[in-house]
Amino acid sequence: MKTNDPAAAPEDALGVASGTPQQNSQKAEENPSFLDVLLRDFPAPPGPESPLPWKVPGTMLSQEEVEGELAELAMGFLSSRSAPPPLAACLAHEAVSQLLQTDLSEFRKLPEQEEEEDSHEEEEAPVTLLDAAGLARSLFDRLWEVCSQWQKQVPTAARVPQRQWLVSVHAIRNARRRMEDRHVCLPAFNMLFGLSDSVERAYFAVFDGHGGVDAARYASVHVHAVTAHRPELPTDPAGALRAAFCCTDEMFLWKARRERLQSGTTGVCALIAGNTLHVAWLGDSQVVLVQQGQVVKLMEPHRPERQRGHPIGTRGLPGPRWLSPQDEKDRIEALGGFVSHMDCWRVNGTLAVSRAIGDVFQKPYVSGEADTASRALTGSEDYLLLACDGFFDVVPHQEVAGLVRSHLVGQQGSGLRVAEELVAAARERGSHDNITVMVVFLRDPRDLLEPETDAVPRS
């Protein structure tokens, strides 16, 4: 899993490309050497007073947060050391699973004393809190033990050939004081969560924070972790995504009240399950599909002034759920809020988005309920592009395909740095916001330069 973390990346930009055919064909051979190097650098787990090789996620975690946060720690550490993605996901899953099967009561902490006006919330919704530092140290011990065991023989599951993905990502702080975007690239979704059914899954997401980075970081850690354990995932992946957004919102709101956080985040994610694409979104982060050089609209962003939508065909699959009986403006006003125009349309005169995770003081007007859409993949699709409003506010959908094709022509079909050029285009057009762009190629970008034949009608 690759995530955008400015603490571990250049302040202004981060570029990621993964999954080229030449690299993936060698992953099985790289596994033993990776473990050899890791255990050479860490011949024993760190002692009780020694520093850990990762940053502990806060001081306390709720029981519901533990798996997502620990998986993020392990995957971040292993990815930073260039672990083959399938091996990293399997190692992280094994270490986290072993820790979760133990008695975690030794890590319990009492919540800090709340002010009197908040004490009733604790009584109504008691939450078990665990010591994050202790869990992080115990996780590294488990991870070290698993690496030692697997150095002798890597399990078959970690050596099974996986679908090869080419993903280009670029993110910049731009003119803003802080980088509040986060993104997730997780081709080894099943491996990270121990899913053993026959459906291959890959997950990609962009989260655009506001009022701080806490909500965006939280969503980038927990939405996919919650999705993986939703009971409806095998039969209704879009429903699982929708439920995961709501659950993550509820989890973060509890954390926000406890820790006095006021941030929020929009978000868009794509889950490719077998031959079907499922997308879910909150707010104005967006995803588009390009098929045989043509942009296919998948969604309608949530903005305060939106009053109607037009559903898109889904080739026999359950239809998109972004057309509600009451759309955004009506929904907000029905709850007692208002939508007003200042420099742009805003909810209650503040936020320029009408749905987001977090924004504790704007609930329920700013909803945490995601919309979803599903679409069958035929093999003729070129790529997905996920981006925040820092990109889409200045680059219209219809110009995406031309910009990408122009880059591929100049690079002889290499798509490794296409996201970087797209970000540069948005900046040149006047975007001052954080900008994150992720391009997920669904076929070899070199094939996109060949003359198109047998075009498939777009719905």
PDB file of C-alpha atoms in Angstrom, residues 26-41 81-84 87 147 150-152 154:
ATOM      1  CA  GLN A  26      10.684 -10.718 -10.354  1.00  0.00           C
ATOM      2  CA  LYS A  27       8.685 -10.350  -7.117  1.00  0.00           C
ATOM      3  CA  ALA A  28       8.863 -13.998  -6.077  1.00  0.00           C
ATOM      4  CA  GLU A  29      12.658 -13.994  -6.412  1.00  0.00           C
ATOM      5  CA  GLU A  30      12.923 -10.759  -4.406  1.00  0.00           C
ATOM      6  CA  ASN A  31      11.082 -12.112  -1.352  1.00  0.00           C
ATOM      7  CA  PRO A  32      13.966 -14.012   0.304  1.00  0.00           C
ATOM      8  CA  SER A  33      16.509 -11.256  -0.343  1.00  0.00           C
ATOM      9  CA  PHE A  34      14.146  -8.622   1.101  1.00  0.00           C
ATOM     10  CA  LEU A  35      13.745 -10.626   4.307  1.00  0.00           C
ATOM     11  CA  ASP A  36      17.503 -11.225   4.476  1.00  0.00           C
ATOM     12  CA  VAL A  37      18.203  -7.504   4.288  1.00  0.00           C
ATOM     13  CA  LEU A  38      15.474  -6.610   6.769  1.00  0.00           C
ATOM     14  CA  LEU A  39      16.704  -9.091   9.368  1.00  0.00           C
ATOM     15  CA  ARG A  40      20.266  -7.972   8.804  1.00  0.00           C
ATOM     16  CA  ASP A  41      19.233  -4.418   9.627  1.00  0.00           C
ATOM     17  CA  ARG A  81      11.939  -0.554   2.548  1.00  0.00           C
ATOM     18  CA  SER A  82      10.752  -1.518  -0.967  1.00  0.00           C
ATOM     19  CA  ALA A  83       9.077  -4.767   0.020  1.00  0.00           C
ATOM     20  CA  PRO A  84       7.311  -6.509  -2.895  1.00  0.00           C
ATOM     21  CA  LEU A  87       4.808  -9.913   0.459  1.00  0.00           C
ATOM     22  CA  CYS A 147       9.862 -12.233   9.074  1.00  0.00           C
ATOM     23  CA  TRP A 150       9.286 -16.653   6.634  1.00  0.00           C
ATOM     24  CA  GLN A 151      12.986 -16.166   5.947  1.00  0.00           C
ATOM     25  CA  LYS A 152      13.229 -19.946   5.950  1.00  0.00           C
ATOM     26  CA  VAL A 154       7.814 -17.867   2.407  1.00  0.00           C
TER      27      VAL A 154
END
